[in-house]
Structures are given as structure tokens and as C-alpha cells.
PDB file of C-alpha atoms in Angstrom:
ATOM      1  CA  ASP T   1      69.969 102.741  80.037  1.00 48.00           C
ATOM      2  CA  ALA T   2      68.487  99.253  79.752  1.00 63.00           C
ATOM      3  CA  ASP T   3      71.879  97.936  79.994  1.00 88.00           C
ATOM      4  CA  VAL T   4      71.853  98.786  83.611  1.00 92.00           C
ATOM      5  CA  THR T   5      68.769  97.514  85.525  1.00 93.00           C
ATOM      6  CA  GLN T   6      67.850  98.356  89.119  1.00 94.00           C
ATOM      7  CA  THR T   7      65.165  96.862  91.286  1.00 95.00           C
ATOM      8  CA  PRO T   8      63.079  97.799  92.683  1.00 95.00           C
ATOM      9  CA  ARG T   9      62.240 101.110  91.114  1.00 92.00           C
ATOM     10  CA  ASN T  10      60.327 102.571  94.016  1.00 93.00           C
ATOM     11  CA  ARG T  11      60.477 101.309  97.713  1.00 95.00           C
ATOM     12  CA  ILE T  12      58.841 102.579 100.857  1.00 96.00           C
ATOM     13  CA  THR T  13      60.164 101.110 104.294  1.00 95.00           C
ATOM     14  CA  LYS T  14      60.061 101.802 107.827  1.00 96.00           C
ATOM     15  CA  THR T  15      62.861 103.052 110.113  1.00 97.00           C
ATOM     16  CA  GLY T  16      64.981  99.982 111.394  1.00 96.00           C
ATOM     17  CA  LYS T  17      64.150  97.797 108.441  1.00 96.00           C
ATOM     18  CA  ARG T  18      66.739  96.178 106.566  1.00 96.00           C
ATOM     19  CA  ILE T  19      66.456  96.367 102.637  1.00 96.00           C
ATOM     20  CA  MET T  20      68.362  95.638  99.763  1.00 97.00           C
ATOM     21  CA  LEU T  21      68.636  97.470  96.363  1.00 97.00           C
ATOM     22  CA  GLU T  22      69.833  95.397  93.406  1.00 97.00           C
ATOM     23  CA  CYS T  23      71.754  96.297  90.399  1.00 97.00           C
ATOM     24  CA  SER T  24      72.416  94.127  87.270  1.00 96.00           C
ATOM     25  CA  GLN T  25      74.263  95.121  84.094  1.00 95.00           C
ATOM     26  CA  THR T  26      74.889  93.500  80.666  1.00 94.00           C
ATOM     27  CA  LYS T  27      77.716  95.772  79.378  1.00 90.00           C
ATOM     28  CA  GLY T  28      80.258  93.339  80.668  1.00 91.00           C
ATOM     29  CA  HIS T  29      81.981  96.182  82.701  1.00 91.00           C
ATOM     30  CA  ASP T  30      84.215  95.375  85.618  1.00 90.00           C
ATOM     31  CA  ARG T  31      83.471  98.509  87.675  1.00 91.00           C
ATOM     32  CA  MET T  32      80.295  99.117  89.430  1.00 93.00           C
ATOM     33  CA  TYR T  33      79.233 102.027  91.694  1.00 94.00           C
ATOM     34  CA  TRP T  34      76.422 103.062  94.105  1.00 96.00           C
ATOM     35  CA  TYR T  35      75.466 106.711  94.478  1.00 94.00           C
ATOM     36  CA  ARG T  36      72.775 108.587  96.060  1.00 94.00           C
ATOM     37  CA  GLN T  37      71.148 111.629  94.841  1.00 89.00           C
ATOM     38  CA  ASP T  38      69.544 114.244  97.227  1.00 87.00           C
ATOM     39  CA  PRO T  39      68.001 117.399  95.877  1.00 77.00           C
ATOM     40  CA  GLY T  40      70.534 120.231  95.245  1.00 74.00           C
ATOM     41  CA  LEU T  41      73.496 117.942  96.205  1.00 76.00           C
ATOM     42  CA  GLY T  42      74.322 116.141  92.972  1.00 78.00           C
ATOM     43  CA  LEU T  43      75.405 112.635  93.273  1.00 85.00           C
ATOM     44  CA  GLN T  44      77.583 111.212  96.287  1.00 89.00           C
ATOM     45  CA  LEU T  45      79.524 107.995  96.077  1.00 90.00           C
ATOM     46  CA  ILE T  46      78.537 105.215  98.436  1.00 95.00           C
ATOM     47  CA  TYR T  47      80.499 102.205  97.446  1.00 95.00           C
ATOM     48  CA  TYR T  48      82.425 101.096  94.454  1.00 92.00           C
ATOM     49  CA  SER T  49      83.860  97.961  93.117  1.00 93.00           C
ATOM     50  CA  PHE T  50      86.407  97.302  90.570  1.00 89.00           C
ATOM     51  CA  ASP T  51      85.806  93.456  90.387  1.00 88.00           C
ATOM     52  CA  VAL T  52      84.119  90.736  92.318  1.00 91.00           C
ATOM     53  CA  LYS T  53      87.046  90.701  94.846  1.00 91.00           C
ATOM     54  CA  ASP T  54      87.510  94.462  95.098  1.00 91.00           C
ATOM     55  CA  ILE T  55      85.096  96.604  96.979  1.00 94.00           C
ATOM     56  CA  ASN T  56      85.804 100.019  98.293  1.00 92.00           C
ATOM     57  CA  LYS T  57      83.985 102.607 100.460  1.00 93.00           C
ATOM     58  CA  GLY T  58      83.067 105.837  98.799  1.00 90.00           C
ATOM     59  CA  GLU T  59      82.295 109.271 100.282  1.00 86.00           C
ATOM     60  CA  ILE T  60      79.318 108.346 102.452  1.00 93.00           C
ATOM     61  CA  SER T  61      79.455 104.691 103.125  1.00 94.00           C
ATOM     62  CA  ASP T  62      78.235 104.787 106.768  1.00 94.00           C
ATOM     63  CA  GLY T  63      75.066 102.772 107.175  1.00 95.00           C
ATOM     64  CA  TYR T  64      75.287 101.103 103.934  1.00 97.00           C
ATOM     65  CA  SER T  65      77.131  97.834 102.849  1.00 97.00           C
ATOM     66  CA  VAL T  66      77.356  96.107  99.463  1.00 97.00           C
ATOM     67  CA  SER T  67      77.736  92.728  97.947  1.00 97.00           C
ATOM     68  CA  ARG T  68      79.337  92.040  94.480  1.00 96.00           C
ATOM     69  CA  GLN T  69      77.751  88.697  93.665  1.00 92.00           C
ATOM     70  CA  ALA T  70      79.181  88.307  90.203  1.00 94.00           C
ATOM     71  CA  GLN T  71      80.531  90.569  87.597  1.00 93.00           C
ATOM     72  CA  ALA T  72      77.113  91.676  86.501  1.00 95.00           C
ATOM     73  CA  LYS T  73      75.523  92.157  90.055  1.00 97.00           C
ATOM     74  CA  PHE T  74      75.953  94.666  92.722  1.00 97.00           C
ATOM     75  CA  SER T  75      73.681  95.011  95.706  1.00 98.00           C
ATOM     76  CA  LEU T  76      73.352  97.684  98.201  1.00 98.00           C
ATOM     77  CA  SER T  77      71.998  97.086 101.674  1.00 97.00           C
ATOM     78  CA  LEU T  78      70.736  99.417 104.250  1.00 96.00           C
ATOM     79  CA  GLU T  79      71.280  97.317 107.398  1.00 92.00           C
ATOM     80  CA  SER T  80      68.707  99.500 109.480  1.00 96.00           C
ATOM     81  CA  ALA T  81      67.080 101.988 107.510  1.00 96.00           C
ATOM     82  CA  ILE T  82      66.695 105.586 108.850  1.00 96.00           C
ATOM     83  CA  PRO T  83      64.614 108.655 107.576  1.00 95.00           C
ATOM     84  CA  ASN T  84      67.720 110.528 106.277  1.00 94.00           C
ATOM     85  CA  GLN T  85      68.587 107.673 104.085  1.00 96.00           C
ATOM     86  CA  THR T  86      65.453 108.780 101.869  1.00 96.00           C
ATOM     87  CA  ALA T  87      67.012 109.476  98.547  1.00 95.00           C
ATOM     88  CA  LEU T  88      67.299 108.514  94.698  1.00 93.00           C
ATOM     89  CA  TYR T  89      69.832 105.693  94.508  1.00 96.00           C
ATOM     90  CA  PHE T  90      71.801 105.090  91.307  1.00 94.00           C
ATOM     91  CA  CYS T  91      73.960 102.251  90.100  1.00 95.00           C
ATOM     92  CA  ALA T  92      76.481 102.795  87.635  1.00 93.00           C
ATOM     93  CA  THR T  93      79.089 100.900  85.537  1.00 92.00           C
ATOM     94  CA  SER T  94      82.149 101.679  83.576  1.00 88.00           C
ATOM     95  CA  ASP T  95      84.932 100.000  81.632  1.00 79.00           C
ATOM     96  CA  SER T  96      88.535  99.551  82.740  1.00 67.00           C
ATOM     97  CA  GLY T  97      89.356 103.120  83.647  1.00 62.00           C
ATOM     98  CA  GLY T  98      91.815 105.721  82.140  1.00 62.00           C
ATOM     99  CA  ALA T  99      91.057 108.979  80.588  1.00 60.00           C
ATOM    100  CA  GLN T 100      88.212 107.595  78.340  1.00 66.00           C
ATOM    101  CA  GLU T 101      86.434 106.140  81.261  1.00 73.00           C
ATOM    102  CA  THR T 102      82.656 106.812  81.165  1.00 82.00           C
ATOM    103  CA  GLN T 103      80.100 105.862  83.781  1.00 85.00           C
ATOM    104  CA  TYR T 104      76.710 104.519  82.543  1.00 89.00           C
ATOM    105  CA  PHE T 105      73.783 104.707  84.967  1.00 90.00           C
ATOM    106  CA  GLY T 106      70.690 102.825  85.763  1.00 91.00           C
ATOM    107  CA  PRO T 107      67.362 104.295  86.098  1.00 88.00           C
ATOM    108  CA  GLY T 108      67.527 104.817  89.891  1.00 91.00           C
ATOM    109  CA  THR T 109      65.629 103.483  92.831  1.00 94.00           C
ATOM    110  CA  ARG T 110      63.567 105.948  94.731  1.00 92.00           C
ATOM    111  CA  LEU T 111      63.642 105.069  98.415  1.00 95.00           C
ATOM    112  CA  LEU T 112      61.407 106.464 101.313  1.00 95.00           C
ATOM    113  CA  VAL T 113      62.164 105.610 104.711  1.00 96.00           C
ATOM    114  CA  LEU T 114      59.300 106.568 107.178  1.00 95.00           C
TER     115      LEU T 114
ATOM    116  CA  ALA P   1      91.143 118.256  94.996  1.00 71.00           C
ATOM    117  CA  GLN P   2      88.620 118.583  92.216  1.00 79.00           C
ATOM    118  CA  SER P   3      85.342 120.329  92.119  1.00 87.00           C
ATOM    119  CA  VAL P   4      82.463 121.534  89.752  1.00 92.00           C
ATOM    120  CA  THR P   5      80.369 124.474  89.902  1.00 94.00           C
ATOM    121  CA  GLN P   6      77.134 124.819  87.950  1.00 95.00           C
ATOM    122  CA  LEU P   7      76.446 128.576  88.052  1.00 94.00           C
ATOM    123  CA  ASP P   8      72.686 128.370  87.570  1.00 94.00           C
ATOM    124  CA  SER P   9      70.233 126.029  89.414  1.00 94.00           C
ATOM    125  CA  HIS P  10      67.459 127.042  87.069  1.00 96.00           C
ATOM    126  CA  VAL P  11      67.475 128.161  83.453  1.00 98.00           C
ATOM    127  CA  SER P  12      64.262 129.034  81.586  1.00 97.00           C
ATOM    128  CA  VAL P  13      64.132 129.538  77.897  1.00 97.00           C
ATOM    129  CA  SER P  14      61.549 129.865  75.135  1.00 97.00           C
ATOM    130  CA  GLU P  15      61.158 127.038  72.665  1.00 97.00           C
ATOM    131  CA  GLY P  16      63.504 127.596  69.681  1.00 97.00           C
ATOM    132  CA  THR P  17      65.838 130.062  71.415  1.00 97.00           C
ATOM    133  CA  PRO P  18      69.326 129.113  72.403  1.00 97.00           C
ATOM    134  CA  VAL P  19      70.291 127.288  75.436  1.00 98.00           C
ATOM    135  CA  LEU P  20      73.367 127.937  77.773  1.00 98.00           C
ATOM    136  CA  LEU P  21      73.935 125.980  80.828  1.00 98.00           C
ATOM    137  CA  ARG P  22      77.242 126.940  82.541  1.00 98.00           C
ATOM    138  CA  CYS P  23      79.815 124.798  84.306  1.00 97.00           C
ATOM    139  CA  ASN P  24      83.192 125.807  85.926  1.00 96.00           C
ATOM    140  CA  TYR P  25      85.549 123.060  87.089  1.00 93.00           C
ATOM    141  CA  SER P  26      88.923 122.912  89.177  1.00 90.00           C
ATOM    142  CA  SER P  27      91.312 120.129  89.040  1.00 83.00           C
ATOM    143  CA  SER P  28      94.928 119.486  89.636  1.00 76.00           C
ATOM    144  CA  TYR P  29      95.093 117.169  86.746  1.00 75.00           C
ATOM    145  CA  SER P  30      94.122 116.991  83.084  1.00 77.00           C
ATOM    146  CA  PRO P  31      90.438 116.224  83.779  1.00 82.00           C
ATOM    147  CA  SER P  32      87.736 114.435  81.785  1.00 86.00           C
ATOM    148  CA  LEU P  33      84.613 116.325  81.645  1.00 90.00           C
ATOM    149  CA  PHE P  34      81.001 115.131  81.179  1.00 92.00           C
ATOM    150  CA  TRP P  35      77.245 116.388  80.887  1.00 96.00           C
ATOM    151  CA  TYR P  36      74.574 114.074  81.861  1.00 94.00           C
ATOM    152  CA  VAL P  37      70.852 114.849  81.442  1.00 94.00           C
ATOM    153  CA  GLN P  38      68.150 113.550  83.674  1.00 91.00           C
ATOM    154  CA  HIS P  39      64.813 113.681  82.599  1.00 89.00           C
ATOM    155  CA  PRO P  40      61.913 113.426  85.258  1.00 82.00           C
ATOM    156  CA  ASN P  41      61.577 109.935  86.939  1.00 74.00           C
ATOM    157  CA  LYS P  42      64.565 108.785  84.477  1.00 78.00           C
ATOM    158  CA  GLY P  43      68.046 107.912  85.014  1.00 81.00           C
ATOM    159  CA  LEU P  44      71.083 109.631  83.845  1.00 88.00           C
ATOM    160  CA  GLN P  45      71.882 109.725  80.310  1.00 90.00           C
ATOM    161  CA  LEU P  46      75.161 110.778  78.903  1.00 90.00           C
ATOM    162  CA  LEU P  47      75.033 113.861  76.638  1.00 94.00           C
ATOM    163  CA  LEU P  48      78.609 114.222  75.758  1.00 93.00           C
ATOM    164  CA  LYS P  49      82.276 114.164  77.076  1.00 90.00           C
ATOM    165  CA  TYR P  50      85.654 115.763  76.715  1.00 89.00           C
ATOM    166  CA  THR P  51      88.720 113.702  77.203  1.00 78.00           C
ATOM    167  CA  SER P  52      91.723 115.937  76.010  1.00 73.00           C
ATOM    168  CA  ALA P  53      90.816 115.442  72.280  1.00 73.00           C
ATOM    169  CA  ALA P  54      88.944 118.227  70.449  1.00 82.00           C
ATOM    170  CA  THR P  55      87.861 121.152  72.577  1.00 88.00           C
ATOM    171  CA  LEU P  56      84.749 121.477  70.950  1.00 93.00           C
ATOM    172  CA  VAL P  57      82.684 118.406  71.881  1.00 93.00           C
ATOM    173  CA  LYS P  58      79.412 117.373  69.898  1.00 93.00           C
ATOM    174  CA  GLY P  59      76.965 115.288  71.780  1.00 93.00           C
ATOM    175  CA  ILE P  60      73.371 113.755  71.304  1.00 92.00           C
ATOM    176  CA  ASN P  61      70.236 115.850  70.457  1.00 92.00           C
ATOM    177  CA  GLY P  62      71.994 118.691  69.055  1.00 95.00           C
ATOM    178  CA  PHE P  63      73.993 119.616  72.388  1.00 96.00           C
ATOM    179  CA  GLU P  64      77.630 120.612  72.217  1.00 96.00           C
ATOM    180  CA  ALA P  65      79.961 122.017  74.914  1.00 97.00           C
ATOM    181  CA  GLU P  66      83.258 123.805  74.644  1.00 94.00           C
ATOM    182  CA  PHE P  67      86.381 123.003  76.878  1.00 92.00           C
ATOM    183  CA  LYS P  68      88.128 126.409  77.767  1.00 92.00           C
ATOM    184  CA  LYS P  69      91.245 125.398  79.899  1.00 89.00           C
ATOM    185  CA  SER P  70      92.100 129.289  80.509  1.00 91.00           C
ATOM    186  CA  GLU P  71      88.560 129.844  81.923  1.00 93.00           C
ATOM    187  CA  THR P  72      88.345 126.553  83.616  1.00 93.00           C
ATOM    188  CA  SER P  73      84.787 126.102  82.049  1.00 95.00           C
ATOM    189  CA  PHE P  74      82.799 123.509  80.198  1.00 96.00           C
ATOM    190  CA  HIS P  75      79.602 125.364  79.131  1.00 97.00           C
ATOM    191  CA  LEU P  76      76.845 123.234  77.461  1.00 98.00           C
ATOM    192  CA  THR P  77      75.081 124.885  74.611  1.00 97.00           C
ATOM    193  CA  LYS P  78      72.154 124.163  72.024  1.00 97.00           C
ATOM    194  CA  PRO P  79      71.262 126.500  69.168  1.00 97.00           C
ATOM    195  CA  SER P  80      67.440 125.962  69.270  1.00 97.00           C
ATOM    196  CA  ALA P  81      65.660 124.500  72.471  1.00 97.00           C
ATOM    197  CA  HIS P  82      62.901 121.868  71.888  1.00 96.00           C
ATOM    198  CA  MET P  83      60.202 121.081  74.519  1.00 96.00           C
ATOM    199  CA  SER P  84      61.819 117.647  75.066  1.00 95.00           C
ATOM    200  CA  ASP P  85      65.156 119.345  76.463  1.00 96.00           C
ATOM    201  CA  ALA P  86      63.254 120.142  79.515  1.00 96.00           C
ATOM    202  CA  ALA P  87      65.164 118.093  82.173  1.00 96.00           C
ATOM    203  CA  GLU P  88      67.898 118.388  84.791  1.00 94.00           C
ATOM    204  CA  TYR P  89      71.501 118.637  83.681  1.00 96.00           C
ATOM    205  CA  PHE P  90      74.672 117.682  85.392  1.00 94.00           C
ATOM    206  CA  CYS P  91      78.295 118.577  84.815  1.00 95.00           C
ATOM    207  CA  VAL P  92      80.736 116.091  85.955  1.00 92.00           C
ATOM    208  CA  VAL P  93      84.572 116.286  86.272  1.00 88.00           C
ATOM    209  CA  SER P  94      86.572 113.084  86.490  1.00 83.00           C
ATOM    210  CA  GLU P  95      90.269 112.517  87.215  1.00 74.00           C
ATOM    211  CA  PRO P  96      92.416 109.603  87.898  1.00 65.00           C
ATOM    212  CA  TRP P  97      92.575 109.178  91.759  1.00 60.00           C
ATOM    213  CA  GLY P  98      92.962 105.250  92.466  1.00 57.00           C
ATOM    214  CA  TYR P  99      89.564 104.946  91.037  1.00 60.00           C
ATOM    215  CA  GLN P 100      88.398 107.338  88.387  1.00 62.00           C
ATOM    216  CA  LYS P 101      87.208 109.952  90.971  1.00 72.00           C
ATOM    217  CA  VAL P 102      83.844 111.578  89.747  1.00 79.00           C
ATOM    218  CA  THR P 103      82.490 114.670  91.121  1.00 85.00           C
ATOM    219  CA  PHE P 104      78.985 115.899  90.178  1.00 88.00           C
ATOM    220  CA  GLY P 105      77.766 119.292  89.903  1.00 91.00           C
ATOM    221  CA  THR P 106      74.508 119.983  91.824  1.00 90.00           C
ATOM    222  CA  GLY P 107      72.484 120.191  88.606  1.00 92.00           C
ATOM    223  CA  THR P 108      70.851 122.826  86.477  1.00 95.00           C
ATOM    224  CA  LYS P 109      66.967 122.505  85.869  1.00 95.00           C
ATOM    225  CA  LEU P 110      66.091 123.491  82.322  1.00 97.00           C
ATOM    226  CA  GLN P 111      62.576 124.722  81.708  1.00 97.00           C
ATOM    227  CA  VAL P 112      61.559 125.090  78.205  1.00 97.00           C
ATOM    228  CA  ILE P 113      58.560 127.528  77.563  1.00 96.00           C
ATOM    229  CA  PRO P 114      56.146 127.012  74.670  1.00 94.00           C
TER     230      PRO P 114
END
């Protein structure tokens, strides 16, 4: 979805390195999310943010941190990358919630930690 | 707690034949249900969603799904498969839980044979 962009699309890094994955959206949504996808496991929530001042841990936040620089930008950092953080990472946005809430996903960032 | 089970990890059909991808869910609330599709090296695209309106939901590209509360199912169907339908499909359940807690199934890979 061109309304949600992620950079970089692919990244190879080494164990112990700090890296940042960036997400931008033009949908005007308040809510943003970071997920990781591992084969056979579906998507797991890392962090979510309801607005610039509201950031929350998801199911698997250990080893990750986030920054919500603006309504449109939500970055995910791996402070010291490890091989089991090799995965496909998705950013998503949604509007203000309720039964009609739908999440819209970016194209993903494929990360390989050596 | 909510959960979602996709009953088949792989489905193979011939082009022009019907598609059935099965999904069962459990939820303590009246959930919202979604199907997303992921084409190779692409992000997640919303196919359709159920949010307590009509039980038969029509989506994009000829797909539809029927919400059956008595069977706790939300199976995805298409009358005639096309080569471009080859992708991975995710069933998703969502219910209000502070944030709108979203649980992904583990995915079904659809292969379409010419």
C-alpha cells in the first residue's frame, strides 16, 4: 500500500549492530504498529502507538525500541541486533478504533542478522 | 482470549476451479474478522472484513467469506481460481482490548496450477 512506506526494504546487518527501520504514512491515521513475521507463525505485535505521546509494548517487545517522531512517522530500533531477530517486519496504521477499525500495512522490511 | 486457526497451511487448486481457504476463530466478544493476502515479496493487502453487518462479505478480486457464528468459522472462497491468486492468505481476528487486539493466523499458501 503506497500510503504506508517502509525503509529500507531489505537490510543485512551483523550481530551487535544498532539499526533503525522507518515507517511513514500519508493516511492521516493516529494509530501505528510494528509487527514481525516469521515463517509459520503469522504476525506478532512488537509495539503500538495511539498517538505521538502514547506508545505501548506489544507481545514481543524485548530487544526493540520505538520512536513516534510525528503522527506520520514511527521508527523501530534494534539496539543490539541478534540473529533471531532475522524476520520480515511490517508497519501498519489504523484509524481511531472501534468495531470498524482496519489495519493497513506497509510493504515490509526484510532483515537478516548475521 | 482470542485465537484463530487456519486449517490448511497449503492449498493447491487448478486454474478455473473453486478456492476454499478455511479459518476458525475463538473470541470472548463479537469479533471483527479479516482476510489479508500477501503476494511474494509484497506487503499485506486487505481482501475483505466482517464487522457484524452482513454475514456474507464480498471482497476484492472475486473473493468472499461467510461468517458462521454457530461454527465459529470465516472461510474464504472464490468460484474460479486465477493464476494471480497464488499467494499467502491470512485470517485475522480482532476484538476490543484496550487497543484493538489483532491476532493473525499462521497463513495458508495457495498454489494455482495451470
